[in-house]
Short mmCIF file of C-alpha atoms and ligand atoms in Angstrom, two decimals:
data_model
loop_
_atom_site.label_atom_id
_atom_site.label_comp_id
_atom_site.label_asym_id
_atom_site.label_seq_id
_atom_site.Cartn_x
_atom_site.Cartn_y
_atom_site.Cartn_z
CA MET A 1 56.02 27.30 98.81
CA THR A 2 56.73 29.79 102.10
CA ARG A 3 58.77 32.89 101.20
CA VAL A 4 60.22 34.48 104.44
CA TYR A 5 60.66 38.03 105.15
CA ASN A 6 64.67 38.35 104.10
CA PHE A 7 66.43 40.93 105.89
CA SER A 8 69.96 39.87 104.64
CA ALA A 9 72.66 42.36 103.96
CA GLY A 10 73.80 40.49 100.86
CA PRO A 11 73.08 38.67 98.96
CA ALA A 12 70.05 39.75 99.61
CA ALA A 13 66.20 39.60 98.68
CA LEU A 14 65.21 39.83 95.19
CA PRO A 15 61.88 40.89 93.88
CA GLU A 16 59.44 37.68 93.54
CA ALA A 17 58.12 38.87 90.17
CA VAL A 18 61.90 38.85 89.08
CA LEU A 19 62.26 35.28 90.18
CA GLU A 20 58.86 34.14 89.07
CA ARG A 21 59.98 35.51 85.61
CA ALA A 22 63.47 33.89 85.82
CA ARG A 23 61.97 30.72 86.56
CA SER A 24 59.21 30.86 83.81
CA GLU A 25 62.12 31.52 81.00
CA LEU A 26 64.32 29.05 82.80
CA LEU A 27 64.50 26.18 80.64
CA ASP A 28 63.48 27.74 77.34
CA TYR A 29 64.34 31.65 77.16
CA ALA A 30 62.28 33.51 74.48
CA GLY A 31 62.13 30.40 72.16
CA THR A 32 65.53 29.60 72.02
CA GLY A 33 65.15 26.21 73.17
CA MET A 34 67.83 27.12 76.10
CA SER A 35 68.40 28.68 79.23
CA VAL A 36 70.33 31.98 79.46
CA MET A 37 73.04 29.87 81.31
CA GLU A 38 73.70 27.88 78.51
CA MET A 39 73.83 30.23 76.06
CA SER A 40 76.95 31.87 74.00
CA HIS A 41 77.98 35.46 75.19
CA ARG A 42 78.24 36.01 71.73
CA SER A 43 74.72 35.05 70.55
CA LYS A 44 72.04 37.55 69.65
CA ALA A 45 69.87 36.58 72.42
CA PHE A 46 72.63 37.30 74.98
CA ILE A 47 73.92 40.56 73.23
CA ASP A 48 70.27 41.75 73.36
CA ILE A 49 69.65 40.88 76.98
CA ALA A 50 72.90 42.66 77.62
CA ALA A 51 72.00 45.70 75.53
CA ARG A 52 68.89 46.04 77.04
CA ALA A 53 69.96 45.69 80.60
CA GLU A 54 72.64 48.52 80.00
CA ALA A 55 70.13 50.76 78.46
CA ASP A 56 67.65 50.50 81.03
CA LEU A 57 70.12 51.02 83.73
CA ARG A 58 71.11 54.13 82.23
CA SER A 59 67.81 55.32 81.85
CA LEU A 60 66.81 54.53 85.59
CA LEU A 61 69.65 56.44 86.94
CA ALA A 62 69.99 58.99 83.79
CA VAL A 63 73.63 57.88 83.32
CA PRO A 64 75.08 60.66 80.93
CA GLU A 65 76.33 60.06 77.48
CA ASP A 66 79.81 60.70 78.34
CA TYR A 67 79.95 57.77 81.06
CA ALA A 68 80.86 54.00 80.35
CA VAL A 69 78.71 51.23 82.14
CA LEU A 70 80.90 47.96 82.70
CA PHE A 71 79.64 44.62 84.09
CA LEU A 72 82.37 43.14 85.44
CA GLN A 73 83.27 40.62 87.96
CA GLY A 74 85.45 40.27 91.29
CA GLY A 75 82.70 42.08 93.56
CA ALA A 76 83.54 45.58 94.92
CA SER A 77 86.56 43.83 96.74
CA ALA A 78 88.34 43.69 93.16
CA GLN A 79 87.60 47.32 92.48
CA PHE A 80 89.51 48.14 95.67
CA ALA A 81 92.39 47.49 93.46
CA ALA A 82 91.15 48.66 90.21
CA VAL A 83 90.62 51.94 91.58
CA PRO A 84 93.97 53.07 92.43
CA LEU A 85 95.33 51.05 89.55
CA ASN A 86 93.17 52.66 87.01
CA LEU A 87 93.33 56.11 88.29
CA SER A 88 96.82 56.64 90.01
CA ALA A 89 100.42 56.42 89.06
CA ALA A 90 102.97 55.07 91.34
CA GLY A 91 103.89 57.45 93.97
CA ASP A 92 100.85 59.49 93.49
CA THR A 93 98.33 60.15 96.46
CA ALA A 94 95.10 58.51 96.55
CA ALA A 95 92.33 60.44 99.26
CA TYR A 96 89.93 58.26 101.18
CA VAL A 97 87.43 58.96 103.87
CA ASN A 98 87.16 56.37 106.34
CA THR A 99 83.67 55.83 107.41
CA GLY A 100 83.45 52.47 108.49
CA ALA A 101 84.45 48.69 107.80
CA TRP A 102 84.27 48.66 103.89
CA SER A 103 86.32 51.95 103.82
CA THR A 104 88.64 50.40 105.99
CA LYS A 105 89.32 47.79 103.50
CA ALA A 106 89.25 50.09 100.18
CA ILE A 107 92.17 52.03 102.31
CA ALA A 108 94.04 48.72 103.14
CA GLU A 109 93.87 47.88 99.45
CA ALA A 110 94.97 51.14 98.26
CA LYS A 111 97.74 50.95 100.33
CA ARG A 112 99.72 48.49 98.01
CA TYR A 113 99.56 50.61 95.26
CA ALA A 114 99.26 54.29 96.18
CA GLU A 115 100.16 56.84 99.07
CA VAL A 116 97.10 56.88 100.65
CA SER A 117 95.84 60.02 102.42
CA VAL A 118 92.74 59.60 104.83
CA VAL A 119 91.31 62.88 104.65
CA ALA A 120 88.91 62.30 107.70
CA SER A 121 87.84 58.88 109.94
CA SER A 122 85.18 58.60 112.20
CA GLU A 123 86.83 55.39 113.81
CA SER A 124 87.20 57.38 116.84
CA GLY A 125 83.69 57.70 117.41
CA ASN A 126 83.28 54.00 116.71
CA PHE A 127 82.01 54.81 112.99
CA SER A 128 78.78 56.43 113.97
CA HIS A 129 78.80 59.23 111.89
CA VAL A 130 80.06 60.82 108.59
CA PRO A 131 82.87 63.62 109.27
CA PRO A 132 81.27 66.68 107.60
CA GLN A 133 83.72 67.72 104.73
CA ALA A 134 84.46 70.93 106.28
CA GLU A 135 86.62 68.80 108.61
CA TRP A 136 88.18 66.84 105.79
CA LYS A 137 91.88 67.43 105.46
CA MET A 138 92.49 67.13 101.56
CA PRO A 139 96.30 66.86 100.21
CA ALA A 140 97.76 69.36 98.22
CA SER A 141 96.73 67.05 95.04
CA ALA A 142 95.26 63.75 94.79
CA ALA A 143 94.38 61.64 92.06
CA TYR A 144 91.25 60.93 93.37
CA LEU A 145 88.90 60.86 96.32
CA HIS A 146 87.07 57.64 97.54
CA VAL A 147 84.29 57.53 99.60
CA THR A 148 81.86 54.89 100.72
CA PRO A 149 78.18 56.50 100.64
CA ASN A 150 76.60 53.77 102.48
CA GLU A 151 78.58 51.79 104.84
CA THR A 152 76.67 48.45 105.04
CA ILE A 153 77.96 46.91 108.28
CA GLY A 154 77.63 50.39 110.51
CA GLY A 155 74.63 51.24 108.87
CA VAL A 156 75.94 54.75 108.33
CA ALA A 157 75.18 57.18 105.10
CA TYR A 158 76.22 60.27 103.66
CA ASP A 159 73.81 62.95 103.79
CA PHE A 160 75.68 64.76 101.26
CA ILE A 161 77.82 64.41 97.93
CA PRO A 162 81.18 65.80 98.49
CA ASP A 163 82.39 68.59 96.59
CA VAL A 164 85.83 68.14 95.34
CA ALA A 165 86.35 70.50 92.09
CA ASP A 166 88.60 68.60 89.72
CA VAL A 167 89.65 65.63 91.76
CA PRO A 168 87.80 62.51 90.46
CA LEU A 169 85.21 61.48 92.93
CA VAL A 170 84.95 57.56 93.26
CA ALA A 171 82.22 56.21 95.48
CA ASP A 172 81.49 52.35 96.30
CA TYR A 173 77.73 52.39 96.00
CA SER A 174 77.58 48.71 96.78
CA SER A 175 74.76 48.66 99.14
CA SER A 176 72.64 52.00 98.22
CA ILE A 177 73.05 52.23 94.45
CA LEU A 178 69.16 52.27 92.99
CA SER A 179 67.62 52.97 96.38
CA GLY A 180 66.77 56.30 94.77
CA PRO A 181 68.14 58.96 92.12
CA LEU A 182 71.48 59.84 91.71
CA ASP A 183 73.39 62.73 90.17
CA VAL A 184 75.97 60.43 88.22
CA SER A 185 77.48 63.59 87.04
CA ARG A 186 78.91 64.69 90.18
CA PHE A 187 81.43 61.26 90.14
CA GLY A 188 84.32 60.09 88.13
CA VAL A 189 83.71 56.48 89.20
CA ILE A 190 80.55 54.54 90.68
CA TYR A 191 80.91 50.74 91.51
CA ALA A 192 78.88 48.25 92.94
CA GLY A 193 78.66 44.43 93.77
CA ALA A 194 75.30 43.24 92.32
CA GLN A 195 74.36 41.27 95.76
CA LYS A 196 72.72 44.03 97.71
CA ASN A 197 70.58 46.03 95.37
CA ILE A 198 71.04 44.88 91.92
CA GLY A 199 70.87 41.06 91.23
CA PRO A 200 72.55 37.84 92.24
CA ALA A 201 76.59 37.87 93.56
CA GLY A 202 78.74 37.54 90.71
CA LEU A 203 78.59 40.43 89.05
CA THR A 204 79.79 44.03 89.64
CA LEU A 205 78.59 47.37 88.03
CA VAL A 206 81.12 50.05 87.00
CA ILE A 207 79.84 53.51 85.96
CA VAL A 208 83.11 55.55 84.87
CA ARG A 209 83.43 59.13 82.95
CA LYS A 210 85.06 58.30 79.78
CA ASP A 211 87.90 60.57 80.09
CA LEU A 212 88.90 58.46 83.13
CA LEU A 213 89.53 55.76 80.69
CA GLY A 214 92.97 54.61 79.41
CA ARG A 215 95.08 55.74 82.57
CA ALA A 216 95.65 52.32 84.01
CA ARG A 217 99.23 51.39 84.95
CA ASP A 218 101.43 48.87 83.05
CA ILE A 219 101.05 46.48 85.79
CA THR A 220 97.26 46.49 85.65
CA PRO A 221 95.38 43.26 85.13
CA ALA A 222 93.54 43.06 82.02
CA MET A 223 90.91 41.83 84.16
CA LEU A 224 90.70 45.26 85.95
CA ASP A 225 91.27 47.54 83.47
CA TRP A 226 88.13 49.52 82.69
CA GLN A 227 89.57 50.85 79.37
CA VAL A 228 89.60 46.86 78.31
CA ALA A 229 86.27 46.31 79.52
CA ALA A 230 84.87 49.19 77.74
CA GLU A 231 86.42 48.96 74.60
CA ALA A 232 85.49 45.07 74.63
CA ASP A 233 81.66 46.07 75.81
CA SER A 234 82.43 44.31 79.43
CA MET A 235 82.90 41.02 77.14
CA TYR A 236 86.67 40.73 77.29
CA ASN A 237 86.12 37.38 78.51
CA THR A 238 83.19 35.26 79.40
CA PRO A 239 80.93 38.13 81.71
CA PRO A 240 78.58 36.66 84.18
CA THR A 241 75.77 36.13 82.06
CA TYR A 242 73.18 35.01 84.31
CA GLY A 243 73.92 37.75 86.82
CA TRP A 244 73.61 40.47 83.86
CA TYR A 245 70.25 38.59 82.58
CA LEU A 246 69.03 38.93 86.31
CA ALA A 247 69.95 42.39 86.98
CA GLY A 248 68.22 43.36 83.74
CA LEU A 249 65.04 41.73 85.12
CA VAL A 250 65.70 43.72 88.08
CA PHE A 251 65.77 47.00 86.31
CA ALA A 252 63.14 46.31 84.23
CA TRP A 253 61.04 45.64 87.59
CA LEU A 254 62.32 49.07 89.07
CA GLN A 255 60.89 50.54 85.95
CA GLU A 256 57.54 49.09 86.52
CA GLN A 257 57.61 50.39 90.09
CA GLY A 258 57.69 53.67 88.59
CA GLY A 259 61.64 54.17 88.49
CA LEU A 260 63.79 55.51 90.98
CA ALA A 261 62.22 58.60 92.46
CA ALA A 262 59.07 56.15 93.31
CA MET A 263 61.37 53.86 95.23
CA ALA A 264 63.16 56.39 97.09
CA ASP A 265 59.56 57.44 98.63
CA ILE A 266 58.89 53.71 99.48
CA ASN A 267 62.47 53.16 100.65
CA ARG A 268 62.04 56.36 103.15
CA ARG A 269 58.72 55.36 104.22
CA LYS A 270 60.03 51.73 105.16
CA ALA A 271 62.96 53.04 106.92
CA GLN A 272 60.86 55.71 108.62
CA THR A 273 58.87 53.07 109.98
CA LEU A 274 61.52 50.98 111.45
CA TYR A 275 63.59 54.19 112.95
CA ASP A 276 60.17 55.56 114.40
CA ALA A 277 59.64 52.14 116.26
CA ILE A 278 63.27 52.04 117.55
CA ASP A 279 63.34 55.98 118.70
CA ALA A 280 59.97 55.09 120.41
CA SER A 281 61.26 52.46 122.61
CA ASN A 282 63.63 52.26 125.46
CA PHE A 283 64.35 48.78 124.82
CA TYR A 284 65.56 49.22 121.15
CA SER A 285 68.50 51.65 120.24
CA SER A 286 70.07 52.90 117.11
CA PRO A 287 73.83 53.57 117.41
CA VAL A 288 74.14 55.80 114.20
CA ALA A 289 74.06 59.48 114.62
CA LYS A 290 70.65 60.74 113.44
CA ALA A 291 71.58 62.49 110.01
CA ASN A 292 73.62 59.70 109.06
CA ARG A 293 71.34 56.71 109.43
CA SER A 294 71.35 54.65 106.34
CA GLN A 295 67.65 53.97 104.71
CA MET A 296 69.29 50.64 103.37
CA ASN A 297 70.62 49.13 106.45
CA VAL A 298 69.43 49.12 110.02
CA PRO A 299 71.49 48.38 112.84
CA PHE A 300 69.84 48.47 116.11
CA LEU A 301 70.62 47.27 119.93
CA LEU A 302 68.71 45.56 122.28
CA ALA A 303 68.84 47.14 125.83
CA ASP A 304 70.23 43.53 127.03
CA SER A 305 72.56 41.80 124.63
CA ALA A 306 71.70 38.52 126.84
CA LEU A 307 68.49 38.57 124.84
CA ASP A 308 69.97 39.07 121.20
CA LYS A 309 69.98 35.23 120.93
CA ALA A 310 66.09 34.78 121.98
CA PHE A 311 65.20 37.80 119.71
CA LEU A 312 66.86 36.14 116.53
CA ALA A 313 65.13 32.93 117.15
CA ALA A 314 61.88 34.21 118.23
CA ALA A 315 62.09 36.39 114.64
CA GLU A 316 62.98 33.23 112.94
CA GLU A 317 59.84 31.64 114.18
CA ARG A 318 57.92 34.61 112.76
CA GLY A 319 59.57 33.92 109.38
CA LEU A 320 61.79 37.01 109.75
CA THR A 321 65.13 36.03 108.84
CA ASN A 322 68.74 37.09 108.58
CA LEU A 323 68.60 39.87 111.64
CA GLY A 324 71.77 39.56 113.04
CA GLY A 325 74.32 42.41 112.79
CA HIS A 326 77.69 41.56 111.03
CA ARG A 327 80.17 39.38 113.24
CA SER A 328 81.91 42.31 113.52
CA VAL A 329 79.84 44.49 115.60
CA GLY A 330 77.12 42.39 116.85
CA GLY A 331 73.58 43.37 117.94
CA MET A 332 70.92 43.32 115.00
CA ARG A 333 70.68 44.64 111.57
CA ALA A 334 67.74 44.74 109.30
CA SER A 335 68.75 45.64 105.53
CA LEU A 336 65.59 47.10 103.65
CA TYR A 337 66.96 46.89 100.12
CA ASN A 338 64.38 47.75 97.08
CA ALA A 339 62.99 44.27 97.16
CA VAL A 340 62.12 44.42 100.76
CA SER A 341 58.47 45.59 100.93
CA GLN A 342 56.74 47.71 103.54
CA GLU A 343 54.97 44.64 104.70
CA ALA A 344 58.12 43.01 105.49
CA VAL A 345 59.31 46.12 107.58
CA ASP A 346 55.62 46.13 109.29
CA ALA A 347 55.90 42.53 110.23
CA LEU A 348 59.37 43.38 111.96
CA VAL A 349 58.09 46.43 113.62
CA ALA A 350 55.01 44.04 115.04
CA PHE A 351 57.32 41.59 116.30
CA MET A 352 59.74 43.84 118.00
CA GLY A 353 56.63 45.07 119.58
CA ASP A 354 55.41 41.82 120.65
CA PHE A 355 59.14 40.96 121.80
CA GLU A 356 59.76 44.14 123.88
CA ARG A 357 56.24 43.31 125.80
CA GLU A 358 57.38 39.84 126.61
CA HIS A 359 60.95 40.53 127.60
CA GLY A 360 61.29 44.30 128.14
C1 PLP B 401 79.21 44.25 100.22
C2 PLP B 401 80.02 45.45 100.11
C3 PLP B 401 81.53 45.12 99.38
C4 PLP B 401 82.01 43.94 99.25
O1 PLP B 401 81.66 43.53 98.40
P1 PLP B 401 82.26 42.07 97.45
O2 PLP B 401 81.11 42.28 96.02
O3 PLP B 401 81.75 41.03 98.32
O4 PLP B 401 83.47 42.47 97.08
C5 PLP B 401 82.02 46.33 99.59
N1 PLP B 401 81.56 47.49 99.66
C6 PLP B 401 80.47 47.73 100.51
C7 PLP B 401 79.87 49.13 100.83
C8 PLP B 401 79.74 46.62 100.57
O5 PLP B 401 78.40 46.67 101.03
#
């Protein structure tokens, strides 16, 4: 068996220990004689798996008691609609900050349901930074403010948590949740598709302050209504059981690594290794403002884009895979989620040095 160094932006690398554990339990989970995939979601075995996953997540992120944790489907993209449907009434203004491709999509979806006010945008700067909050133009009243703390495609990350007083702060944390500690109490809602830093695709995590439940519009599909999900312990319909189980294994693995403070140290060092290599070279460059460089998704450009194909092919030969930038922006992107080791980053940096010596 050969495992590659996988820098995919999502679905992304999972910890090998988690995959091993899943394999060992694949045919017979804990003496039940069946796979978790084959189990009723109402069975005691699965209810225990689900409850343990939630408890471990709550402990990792220190989620306060007055927040509900929901395990849903539909990806972060379904939450683009769920957010306005759950938090605004028809005609309300919803505030959004536009920092890249994912905020743009969230805004487009919200416009179907609410009056969207884009309070700041870095589009004219090619989405290479986060507009400082002092420049934001908040409307007189807003049902909520939506931000994308880590833009997965542009590799742009907030270096602050917005201060919005009484306006519920909603954050799409799809690509940076669990990369380090987070003060959940600053947010009304946090949501994330699982396939970046949580588990396999098909599961979506929503953490919502309980006083924000029960406000959904009448037209809200039951499947998007957080209150419906909360009342049913995320089992209003059949939940994505296997993804939930795997996420639980990832949460347990994170605890074994020392929790999110330990992960933050590891992630800081990994990102530093790669950015240092980029900055030390005239051959590679980062398109992102230094203060807003993402630790999870690192886009970089070759001085001569005609070499992009050769770079990707040579990387592939060294077992370094999924380094192509998103199809909308080109260039390169290395995603350094929790399951990507320092060893993988070291191998990437060594390869980049070799490639530069050969072609620079
Ligand atoms: C991947 C991603 C999404 C889309 O997630 P889906 O689960 O595919 O809907 C949305 N926002 C961000 C920040 C992402 O990284």
